[in-house]
C-alpha positions as a LaTeX table, in Angstrom:
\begin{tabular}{lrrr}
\hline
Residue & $x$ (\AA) & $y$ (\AA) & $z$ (\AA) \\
\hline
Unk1 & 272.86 & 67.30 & $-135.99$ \\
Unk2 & 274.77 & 65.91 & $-138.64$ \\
Unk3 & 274.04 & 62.34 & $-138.32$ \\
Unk4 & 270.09 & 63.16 & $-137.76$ \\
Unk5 & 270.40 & 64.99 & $-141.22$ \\
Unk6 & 271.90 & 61.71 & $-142.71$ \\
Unk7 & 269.27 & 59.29 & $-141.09$ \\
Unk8 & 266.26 & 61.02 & $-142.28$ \\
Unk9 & 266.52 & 61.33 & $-146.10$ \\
Unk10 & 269.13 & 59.16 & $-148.50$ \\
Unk11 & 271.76 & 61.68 & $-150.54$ \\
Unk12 & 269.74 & 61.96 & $-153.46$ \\
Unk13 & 266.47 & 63.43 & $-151.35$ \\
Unk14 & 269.26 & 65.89 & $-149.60$ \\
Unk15 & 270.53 & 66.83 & $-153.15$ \\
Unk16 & 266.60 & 66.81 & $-154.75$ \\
Unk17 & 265.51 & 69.03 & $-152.17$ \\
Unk18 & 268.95 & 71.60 & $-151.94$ \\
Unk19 & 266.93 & 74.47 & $-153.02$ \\
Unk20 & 264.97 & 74.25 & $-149.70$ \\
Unk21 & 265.71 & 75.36 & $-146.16$ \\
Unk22 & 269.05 & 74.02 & $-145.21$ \\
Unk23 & 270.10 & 74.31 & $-141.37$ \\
Unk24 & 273.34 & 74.49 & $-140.62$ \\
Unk25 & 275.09 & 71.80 & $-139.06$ \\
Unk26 & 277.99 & 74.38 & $-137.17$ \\
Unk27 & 277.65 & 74.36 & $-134.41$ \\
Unk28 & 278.65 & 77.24 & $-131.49$ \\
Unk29 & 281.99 & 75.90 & $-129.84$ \\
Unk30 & 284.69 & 77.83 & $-127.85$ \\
Unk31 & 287.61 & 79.45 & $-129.54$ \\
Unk32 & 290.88 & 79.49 & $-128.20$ \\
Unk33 & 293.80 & 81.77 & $-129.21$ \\
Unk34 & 295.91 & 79.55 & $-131.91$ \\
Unk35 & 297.75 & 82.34 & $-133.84$ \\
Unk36 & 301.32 & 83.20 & $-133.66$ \\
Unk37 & 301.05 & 86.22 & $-135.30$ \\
Unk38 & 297.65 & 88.69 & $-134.52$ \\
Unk39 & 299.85 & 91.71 & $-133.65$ \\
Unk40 & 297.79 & 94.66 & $-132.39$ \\
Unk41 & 298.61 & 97.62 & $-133.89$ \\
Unk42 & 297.77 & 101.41 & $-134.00$ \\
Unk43 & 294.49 & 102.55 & $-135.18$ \\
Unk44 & 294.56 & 102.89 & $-138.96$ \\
Unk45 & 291.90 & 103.92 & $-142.38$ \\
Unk46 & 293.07 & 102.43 & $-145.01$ \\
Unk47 & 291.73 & 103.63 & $-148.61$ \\
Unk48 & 291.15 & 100.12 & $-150.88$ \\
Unk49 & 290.30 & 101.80 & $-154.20$ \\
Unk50 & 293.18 & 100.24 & $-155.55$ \\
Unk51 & 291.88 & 96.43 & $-155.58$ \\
Unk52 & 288.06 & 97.12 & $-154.96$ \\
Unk53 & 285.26 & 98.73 & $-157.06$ \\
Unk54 & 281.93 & 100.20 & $-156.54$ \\
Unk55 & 278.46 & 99.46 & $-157.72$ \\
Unk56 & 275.39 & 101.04 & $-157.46$ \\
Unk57 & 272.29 & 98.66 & $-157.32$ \\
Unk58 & 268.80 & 99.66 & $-157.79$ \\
Unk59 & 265.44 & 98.59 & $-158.71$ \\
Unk60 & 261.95 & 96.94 & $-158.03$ \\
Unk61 & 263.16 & 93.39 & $-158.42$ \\
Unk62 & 266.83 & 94.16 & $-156.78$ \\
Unk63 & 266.38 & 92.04 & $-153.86$ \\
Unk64 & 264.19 & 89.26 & $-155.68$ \\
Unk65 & 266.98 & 89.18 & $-158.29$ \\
Unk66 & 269.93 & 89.13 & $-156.21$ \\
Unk67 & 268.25 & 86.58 & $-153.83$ \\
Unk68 & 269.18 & 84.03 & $-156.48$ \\
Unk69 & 272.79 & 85.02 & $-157.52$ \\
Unk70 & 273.76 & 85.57 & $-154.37$ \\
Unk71 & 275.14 & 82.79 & $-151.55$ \\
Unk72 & 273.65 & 85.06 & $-148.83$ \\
Unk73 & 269.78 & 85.96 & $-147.72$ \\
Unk74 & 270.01 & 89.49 & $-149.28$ \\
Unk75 & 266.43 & 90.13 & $-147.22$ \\
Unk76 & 268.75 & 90.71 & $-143.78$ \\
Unk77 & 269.87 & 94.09 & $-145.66$ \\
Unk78 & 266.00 & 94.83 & $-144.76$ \\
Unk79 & 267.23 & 94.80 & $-140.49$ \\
Unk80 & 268.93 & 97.38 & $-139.20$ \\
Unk81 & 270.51 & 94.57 & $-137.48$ \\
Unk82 & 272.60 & 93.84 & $-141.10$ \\
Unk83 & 273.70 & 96.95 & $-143.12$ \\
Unk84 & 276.59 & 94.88 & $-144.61$ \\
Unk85 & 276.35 & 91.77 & $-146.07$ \\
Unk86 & 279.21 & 89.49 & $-147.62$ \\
Unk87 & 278.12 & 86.60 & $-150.20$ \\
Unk88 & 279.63 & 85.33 & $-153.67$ \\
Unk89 & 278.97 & 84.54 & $-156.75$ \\
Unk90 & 278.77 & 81.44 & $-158.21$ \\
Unk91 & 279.33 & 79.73 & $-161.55$ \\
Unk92 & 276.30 & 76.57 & $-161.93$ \\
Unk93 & 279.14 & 74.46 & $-160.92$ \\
Unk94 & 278.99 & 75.97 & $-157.67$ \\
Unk95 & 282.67 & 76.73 & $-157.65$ \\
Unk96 & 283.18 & 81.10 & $-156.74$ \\
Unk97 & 283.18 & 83.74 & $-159.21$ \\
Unk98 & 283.44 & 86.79 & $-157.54$ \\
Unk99 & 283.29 & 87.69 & $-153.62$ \\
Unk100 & 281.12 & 91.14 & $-152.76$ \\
Unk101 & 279.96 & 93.04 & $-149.78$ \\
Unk102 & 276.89 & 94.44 & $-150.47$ \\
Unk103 & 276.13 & 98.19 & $-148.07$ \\
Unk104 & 272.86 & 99.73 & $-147.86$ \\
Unk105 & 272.39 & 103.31 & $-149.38$ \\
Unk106 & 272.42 & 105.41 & $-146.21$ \\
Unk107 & 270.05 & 108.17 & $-147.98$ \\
Unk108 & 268.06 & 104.83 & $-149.60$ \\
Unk109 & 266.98 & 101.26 & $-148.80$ \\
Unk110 & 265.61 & 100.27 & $-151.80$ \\
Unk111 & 269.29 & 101.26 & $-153.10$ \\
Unk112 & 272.56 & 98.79 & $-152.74$ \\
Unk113 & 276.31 & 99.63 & $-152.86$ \\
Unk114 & 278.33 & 96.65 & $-154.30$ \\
Unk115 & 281.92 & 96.56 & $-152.69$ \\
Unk116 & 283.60 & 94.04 & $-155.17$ \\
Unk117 & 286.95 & 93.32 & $-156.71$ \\
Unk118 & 288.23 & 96.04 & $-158.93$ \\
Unk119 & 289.75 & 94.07 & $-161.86$ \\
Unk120 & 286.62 & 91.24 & $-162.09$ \\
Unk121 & 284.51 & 94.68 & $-161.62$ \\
Unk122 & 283.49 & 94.41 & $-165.11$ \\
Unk123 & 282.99 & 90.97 & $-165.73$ \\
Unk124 & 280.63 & 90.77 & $-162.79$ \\
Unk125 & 278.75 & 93.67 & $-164.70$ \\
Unk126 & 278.57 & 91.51 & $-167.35$ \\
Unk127 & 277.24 & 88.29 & $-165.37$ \\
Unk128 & 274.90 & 90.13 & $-163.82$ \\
Unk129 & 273.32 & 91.81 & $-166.69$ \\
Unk130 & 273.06 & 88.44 & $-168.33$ \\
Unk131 & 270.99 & 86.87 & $-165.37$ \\
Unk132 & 269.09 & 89.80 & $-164.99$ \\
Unk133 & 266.83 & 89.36 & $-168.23$ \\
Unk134 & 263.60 & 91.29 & $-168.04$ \\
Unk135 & 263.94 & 92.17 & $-164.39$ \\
Unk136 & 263.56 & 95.59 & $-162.71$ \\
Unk137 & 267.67 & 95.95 & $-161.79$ \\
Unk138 & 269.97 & 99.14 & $-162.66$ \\
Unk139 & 273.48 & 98.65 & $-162.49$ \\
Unk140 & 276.13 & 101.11 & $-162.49$ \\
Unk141 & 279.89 & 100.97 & $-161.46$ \\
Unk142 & 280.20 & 104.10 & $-159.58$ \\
Unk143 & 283.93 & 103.57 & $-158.34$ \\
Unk144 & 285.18 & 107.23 & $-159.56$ \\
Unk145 & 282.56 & 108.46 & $-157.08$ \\
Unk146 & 282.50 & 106.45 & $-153.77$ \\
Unk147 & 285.64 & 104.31 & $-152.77$ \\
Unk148 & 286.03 & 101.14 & $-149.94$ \\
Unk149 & 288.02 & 102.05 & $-146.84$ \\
Unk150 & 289.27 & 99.38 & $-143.92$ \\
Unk151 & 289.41 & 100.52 & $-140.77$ \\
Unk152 & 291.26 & 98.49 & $-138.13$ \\
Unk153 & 294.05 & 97.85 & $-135.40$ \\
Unk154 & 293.26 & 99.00 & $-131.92$ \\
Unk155 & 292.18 & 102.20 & $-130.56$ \\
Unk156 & 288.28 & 102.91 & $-129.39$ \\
Unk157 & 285.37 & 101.70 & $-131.88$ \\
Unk158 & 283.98 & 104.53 & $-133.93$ \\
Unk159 & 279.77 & 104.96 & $-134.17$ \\
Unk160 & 278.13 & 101.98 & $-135.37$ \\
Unk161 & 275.92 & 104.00 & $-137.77$ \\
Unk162 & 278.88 & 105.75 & $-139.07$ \\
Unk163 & 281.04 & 102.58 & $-139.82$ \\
Unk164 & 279.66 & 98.98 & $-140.41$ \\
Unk165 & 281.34 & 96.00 & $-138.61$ \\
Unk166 & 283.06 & 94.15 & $-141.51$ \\
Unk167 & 280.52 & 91.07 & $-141.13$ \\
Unk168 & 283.30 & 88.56 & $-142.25$ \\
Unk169 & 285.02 & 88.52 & $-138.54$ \\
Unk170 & 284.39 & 91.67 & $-136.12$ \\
Unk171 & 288.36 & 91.29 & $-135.48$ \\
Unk172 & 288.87 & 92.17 & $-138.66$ \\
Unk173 & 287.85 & 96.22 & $-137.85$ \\
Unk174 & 285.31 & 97.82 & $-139.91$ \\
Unk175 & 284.22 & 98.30 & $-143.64$ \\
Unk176 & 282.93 & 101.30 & $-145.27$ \\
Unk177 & 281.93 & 102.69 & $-148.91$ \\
Unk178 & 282.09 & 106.84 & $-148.69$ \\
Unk179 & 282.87 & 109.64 & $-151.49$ \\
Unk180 & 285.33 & 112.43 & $-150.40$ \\
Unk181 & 283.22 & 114.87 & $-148.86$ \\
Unk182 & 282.21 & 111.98 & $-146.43$ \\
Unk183 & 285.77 & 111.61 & $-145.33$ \\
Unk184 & 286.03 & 114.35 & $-142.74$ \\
Unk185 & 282.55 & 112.90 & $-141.01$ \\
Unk186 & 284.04 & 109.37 & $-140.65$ \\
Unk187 & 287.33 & 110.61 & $-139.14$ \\
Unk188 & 284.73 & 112.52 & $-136.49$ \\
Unk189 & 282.83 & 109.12 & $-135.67$ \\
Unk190 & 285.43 & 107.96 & $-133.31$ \\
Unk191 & 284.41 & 108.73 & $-129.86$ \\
Unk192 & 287.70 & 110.19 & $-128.75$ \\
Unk193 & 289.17 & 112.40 & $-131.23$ \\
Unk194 & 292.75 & 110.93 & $-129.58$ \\
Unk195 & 292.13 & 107.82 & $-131.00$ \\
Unk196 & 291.66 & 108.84 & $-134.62$ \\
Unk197 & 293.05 & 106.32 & $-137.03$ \\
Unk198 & 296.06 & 107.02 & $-138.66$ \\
Unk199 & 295.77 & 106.93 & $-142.54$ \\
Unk200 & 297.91 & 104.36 & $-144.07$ \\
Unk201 & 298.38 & 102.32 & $-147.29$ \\
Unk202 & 296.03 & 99.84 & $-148.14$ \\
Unk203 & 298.89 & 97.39 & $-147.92$ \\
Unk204 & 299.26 & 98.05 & $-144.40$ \\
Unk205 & 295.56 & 96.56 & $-143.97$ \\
Unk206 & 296.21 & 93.61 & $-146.42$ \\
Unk207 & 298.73 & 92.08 & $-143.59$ \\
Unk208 & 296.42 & 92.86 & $-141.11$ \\
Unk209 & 293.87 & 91.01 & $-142.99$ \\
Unk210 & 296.31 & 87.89 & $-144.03$ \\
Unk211 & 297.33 & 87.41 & $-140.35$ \\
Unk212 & 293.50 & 86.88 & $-139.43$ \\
Unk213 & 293.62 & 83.96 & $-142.30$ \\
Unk214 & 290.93 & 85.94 & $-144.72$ \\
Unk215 & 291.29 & 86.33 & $-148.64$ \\
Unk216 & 289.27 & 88.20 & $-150.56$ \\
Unk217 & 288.92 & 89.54 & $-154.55$ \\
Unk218 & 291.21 & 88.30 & $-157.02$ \\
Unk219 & 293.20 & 86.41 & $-154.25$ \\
Unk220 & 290.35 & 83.75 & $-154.39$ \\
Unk221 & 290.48 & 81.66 & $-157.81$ \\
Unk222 & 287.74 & 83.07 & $-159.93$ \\
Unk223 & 285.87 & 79.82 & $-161.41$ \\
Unk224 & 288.36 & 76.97 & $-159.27$ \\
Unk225 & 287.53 & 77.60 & $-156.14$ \\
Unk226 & 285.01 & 76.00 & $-153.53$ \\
Unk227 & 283.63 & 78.27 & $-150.99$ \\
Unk228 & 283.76 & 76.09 & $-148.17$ \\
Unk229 & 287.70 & 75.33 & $-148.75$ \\
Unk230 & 288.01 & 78.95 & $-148.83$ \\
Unk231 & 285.93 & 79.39 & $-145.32$ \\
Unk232 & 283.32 & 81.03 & $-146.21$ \\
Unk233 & 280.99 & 78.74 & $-144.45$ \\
Unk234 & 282.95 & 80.91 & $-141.43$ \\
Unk235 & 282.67 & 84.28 & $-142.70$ \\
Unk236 & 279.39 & 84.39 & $-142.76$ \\
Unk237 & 278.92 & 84.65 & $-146.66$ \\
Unk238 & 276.36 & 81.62 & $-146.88$ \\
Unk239 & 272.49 & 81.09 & $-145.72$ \\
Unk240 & 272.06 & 77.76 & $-145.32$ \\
Unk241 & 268.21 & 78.44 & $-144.51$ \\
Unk242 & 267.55 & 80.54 & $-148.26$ \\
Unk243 & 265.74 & 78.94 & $-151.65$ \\
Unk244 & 268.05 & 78.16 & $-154.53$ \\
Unk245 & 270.59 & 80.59 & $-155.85$ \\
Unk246 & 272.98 & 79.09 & $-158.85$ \\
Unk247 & 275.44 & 77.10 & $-157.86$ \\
Unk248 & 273.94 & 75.92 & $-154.54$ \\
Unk249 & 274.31 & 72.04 & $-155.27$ \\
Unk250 & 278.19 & 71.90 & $-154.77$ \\
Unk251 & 277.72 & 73.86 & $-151.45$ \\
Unk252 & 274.56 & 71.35 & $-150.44$ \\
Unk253 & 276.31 & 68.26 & $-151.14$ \\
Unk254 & 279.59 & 69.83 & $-148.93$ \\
Unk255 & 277.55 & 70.59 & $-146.20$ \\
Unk256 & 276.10 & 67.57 & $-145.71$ \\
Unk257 & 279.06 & 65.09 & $-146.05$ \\
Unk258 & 279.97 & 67.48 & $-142.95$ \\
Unk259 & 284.10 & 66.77 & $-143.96$ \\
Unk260 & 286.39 & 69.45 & $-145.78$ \\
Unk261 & 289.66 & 68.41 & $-145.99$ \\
Unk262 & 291.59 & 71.93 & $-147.54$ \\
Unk263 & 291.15 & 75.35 & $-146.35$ \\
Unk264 & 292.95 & 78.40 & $-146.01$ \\
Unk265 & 295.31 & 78.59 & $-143.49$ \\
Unk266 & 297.25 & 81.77 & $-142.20$ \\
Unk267 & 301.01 & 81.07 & $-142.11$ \\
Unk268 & 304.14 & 83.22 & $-141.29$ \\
Unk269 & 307.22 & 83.15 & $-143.05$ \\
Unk270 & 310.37 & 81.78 & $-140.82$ \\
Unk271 & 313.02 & 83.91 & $-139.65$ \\
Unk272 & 315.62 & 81.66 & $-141.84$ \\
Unk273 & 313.49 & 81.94 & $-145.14$ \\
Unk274 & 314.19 & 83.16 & $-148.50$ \\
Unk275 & 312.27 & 86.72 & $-149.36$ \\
Unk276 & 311.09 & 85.00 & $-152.86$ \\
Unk277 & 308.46 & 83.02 & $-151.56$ \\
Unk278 & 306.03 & 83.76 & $-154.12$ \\
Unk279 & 301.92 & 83.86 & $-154.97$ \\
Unk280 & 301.25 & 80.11 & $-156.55$ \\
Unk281 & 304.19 & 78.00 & $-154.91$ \\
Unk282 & 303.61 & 74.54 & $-153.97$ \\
Unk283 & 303.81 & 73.93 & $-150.47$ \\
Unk284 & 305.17 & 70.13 & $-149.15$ \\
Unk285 & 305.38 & 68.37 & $-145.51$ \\
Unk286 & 307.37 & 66.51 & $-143.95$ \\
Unk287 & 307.22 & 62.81 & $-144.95$ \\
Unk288 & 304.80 & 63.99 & $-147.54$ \\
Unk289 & 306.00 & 62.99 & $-151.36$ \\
Unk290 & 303.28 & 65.33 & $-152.96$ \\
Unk291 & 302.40 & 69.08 & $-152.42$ \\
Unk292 & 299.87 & 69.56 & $-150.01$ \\
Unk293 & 299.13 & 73.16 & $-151.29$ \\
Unk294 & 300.33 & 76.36 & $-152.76$ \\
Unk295 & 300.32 & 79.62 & $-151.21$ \\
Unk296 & 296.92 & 81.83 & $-152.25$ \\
Unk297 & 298.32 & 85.49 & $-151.44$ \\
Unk298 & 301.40 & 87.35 & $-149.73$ \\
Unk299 & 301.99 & 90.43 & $-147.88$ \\
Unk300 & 305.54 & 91.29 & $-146.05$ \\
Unk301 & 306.02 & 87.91 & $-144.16$ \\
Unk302 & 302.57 & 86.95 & $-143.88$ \\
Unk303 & 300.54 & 84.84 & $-146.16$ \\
Unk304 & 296.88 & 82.41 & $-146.58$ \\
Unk305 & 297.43 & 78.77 & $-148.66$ \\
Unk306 & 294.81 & 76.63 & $-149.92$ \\
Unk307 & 296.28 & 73.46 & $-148.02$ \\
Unk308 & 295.13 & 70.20 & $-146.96$ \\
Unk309 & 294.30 & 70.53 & $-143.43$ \\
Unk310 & 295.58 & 66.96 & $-141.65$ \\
Unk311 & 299.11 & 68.49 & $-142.36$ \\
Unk312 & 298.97 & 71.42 & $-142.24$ \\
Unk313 & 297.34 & 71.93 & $-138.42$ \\
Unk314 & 299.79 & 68.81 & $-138.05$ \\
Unk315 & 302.72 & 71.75 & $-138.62$ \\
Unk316 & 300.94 & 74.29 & $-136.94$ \\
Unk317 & 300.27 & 72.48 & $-133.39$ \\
Unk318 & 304.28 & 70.78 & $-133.48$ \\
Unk319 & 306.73 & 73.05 & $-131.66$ \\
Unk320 & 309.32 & 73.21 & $-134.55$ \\
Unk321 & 306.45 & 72.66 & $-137.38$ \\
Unk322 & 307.17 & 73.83 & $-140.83$ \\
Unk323 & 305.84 & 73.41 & $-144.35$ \\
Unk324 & 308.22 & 73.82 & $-147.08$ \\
Unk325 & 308.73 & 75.43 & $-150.65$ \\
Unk326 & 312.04 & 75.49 & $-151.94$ \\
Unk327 & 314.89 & 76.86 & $-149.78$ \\
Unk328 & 311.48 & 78.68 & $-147.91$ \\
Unk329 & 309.96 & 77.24 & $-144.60$ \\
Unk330 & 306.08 & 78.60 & $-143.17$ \\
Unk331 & 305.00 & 78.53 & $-139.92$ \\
Unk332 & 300.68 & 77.67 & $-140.72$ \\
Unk333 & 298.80 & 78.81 & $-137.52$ \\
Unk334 & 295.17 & 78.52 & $-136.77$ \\
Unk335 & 293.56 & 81.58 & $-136.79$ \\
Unk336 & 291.30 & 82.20 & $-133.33$ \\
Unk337 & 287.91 & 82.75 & $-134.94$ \\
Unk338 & 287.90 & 78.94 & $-136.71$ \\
Unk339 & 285.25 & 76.87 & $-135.14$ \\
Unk340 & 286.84 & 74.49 & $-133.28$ \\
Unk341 & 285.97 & 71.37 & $-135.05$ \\
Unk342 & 287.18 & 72.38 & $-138.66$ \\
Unk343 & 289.99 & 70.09 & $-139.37$ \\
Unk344 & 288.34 & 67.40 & $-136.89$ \\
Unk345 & 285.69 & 66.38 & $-138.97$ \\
Unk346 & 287.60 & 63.12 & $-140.03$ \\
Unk347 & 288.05 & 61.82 & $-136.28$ \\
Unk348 & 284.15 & 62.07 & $-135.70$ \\
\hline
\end{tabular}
């Protein structure tokens, strides 16, 4: 697919025409199990009002509006098929802003709950009241009213209705925006009331999360970094197939030279390590003179680093492979829900 996409228009026509339909070029391959670390644990709600914020979206021209701030096709929220969707926001340089998850109203349709990072929360306000000009769009942070909860770990699946499948990666568990009073229904929705989720700190679902290789909020570089390096391409936070939304030429031109050479990788700490391994430290491999990343975010042992891929899957896949920082040693594994091919693009 890739190479018929090459032959059939030069770069600039690809570029010139970015705002158009744009099929994706990922293709569905097998996954196998690469991680070290996916540890199953007991069923568990975690309450993320900490780190993530609510808005309230309404309005005649919501969804035209969104449609072109958004990486996503906000007209899936219209399918009962789709009542989460996760996109960013991008600056015109096409490098991310802010990550969201945007919920439908249960009681409304024509109504949108924003699930967004807590401490950007109002500088996406801002953003978004700037784009919005003359358009029909009410926004409102309504965090002291509805909060995020996670749940996840094993146990039976609750009601679909009742809680949305995070749409980053199903293994992730489930994502859902509720006020207090809507607490006591949730805990209900699991089918067996024996396998009621345990409620547990929100840091408990943060190492779930950085074991499956996923960063999200203030974790991701507001304004530095590229989407695609930070696999969203993978979680299902970009239509390639929508009309232009700002930002879009970085992710057109990225998608068609079919190669990205860092992502975010999931690594565990070593047995032998240091405990002060710490949020921005430069990462280096063996018979490599300059960093090949820095770690992105932490939680107990487990961590995600922005990394150049060649050594880093080069540590992951040798039996005693390490990458270094300081008297600290990683293990990098490859999370099981990576298409196969990312990291292979090179050897094509």
């Amino acid at each position: 697919m890739l190479r018929a996409l090459r032959s059939l228009t030069t770069r600039s026509d690809q570029l010139r025409h970015a705002c158009g339909s744009l099929e994706s070029s990922t293709p569905t391959l097998p996954r196998a199990w690469y991680s070290v670390s996916n540890r199953e644990t007991q069923a568990q709600m975690s309450p993320l009002y900490a780190s993530r914020g609510v808005l309230r979206l309404a309005g005649d021209d919501l969804f035209e509006f969104l449609q072109g701030m958004i990486t996503n096709d906000v007209e899936k929220l219209k399918q009962d098929a789709h009542p989460v969707l996760y996109a960013a926001i991008l600056n015109a340089q096409g490098r991310q802003l802010h990550d969201i998850f945007l919920h439908r109203d249960p009681k409304d349709k024509a109504v949108l709950r924003g699930d967004v990072d807590k401490e950007s929360l109002p500088e996406l306000v801002s953003l978004l009241k700037k784009h919005k000009l003359r358009a029909q769009v009410d926004i409102s942070d309504v965090s002291d009213e509805l909060q995020v909860w996670a749940r996840f770990g094993s146990g039976q699946y609750p009601d679909g209705d009742e809680w949305p499948i995070d749409p980053r990666e199903q293994k992730l568990g489930y994502r859902k925006i509720m006020g207090e009073n809507d607490k006591p229904k949730a805990e209900a929705a699991f089918l067996d009331p024996g396998a009621a989720p345990v409620e547990t700190e929100a840091e408990a679902y943060k190492v779930w999360r950085l074991q499956k290789g996923i960063a999200e909020g203030n974790e991701i570089p507001s304004g530095e970094a590229i989407p695609l390096e930070y696999n969203m391409d993978g979680l299902n936070a970009i239509s390639f197939e929508k009309g232009c939304y700002i930002g879009q030429e970085l992710i057109a031109r990225t998608h068609y030279k079919g190669v990205v050479r860092k992502r975010l990788v999931p690594f565990e700490m070593t047995p032998e390590s240091a405990e002060d391994l710490k949020v921005g430290a430069e990462l280096t491999a063996s018979g490599e003179k300059k960093p090949v990343g820095k770690v992105i975010a932490m939680a107990e042992r487990f961590g995600v680093a922005h990394v150049r891929l060649a050594p880093a899957l080069a540590a992951a896949d040798a039996a005693e492979g390490r990458l270094q920082s300081g008297d600290s040693s990683i293990r990098p594994f490859r999370p099981d829900w990576w298409p196969e091919q990312w990291g292979k693009e090179e050897q094509q």
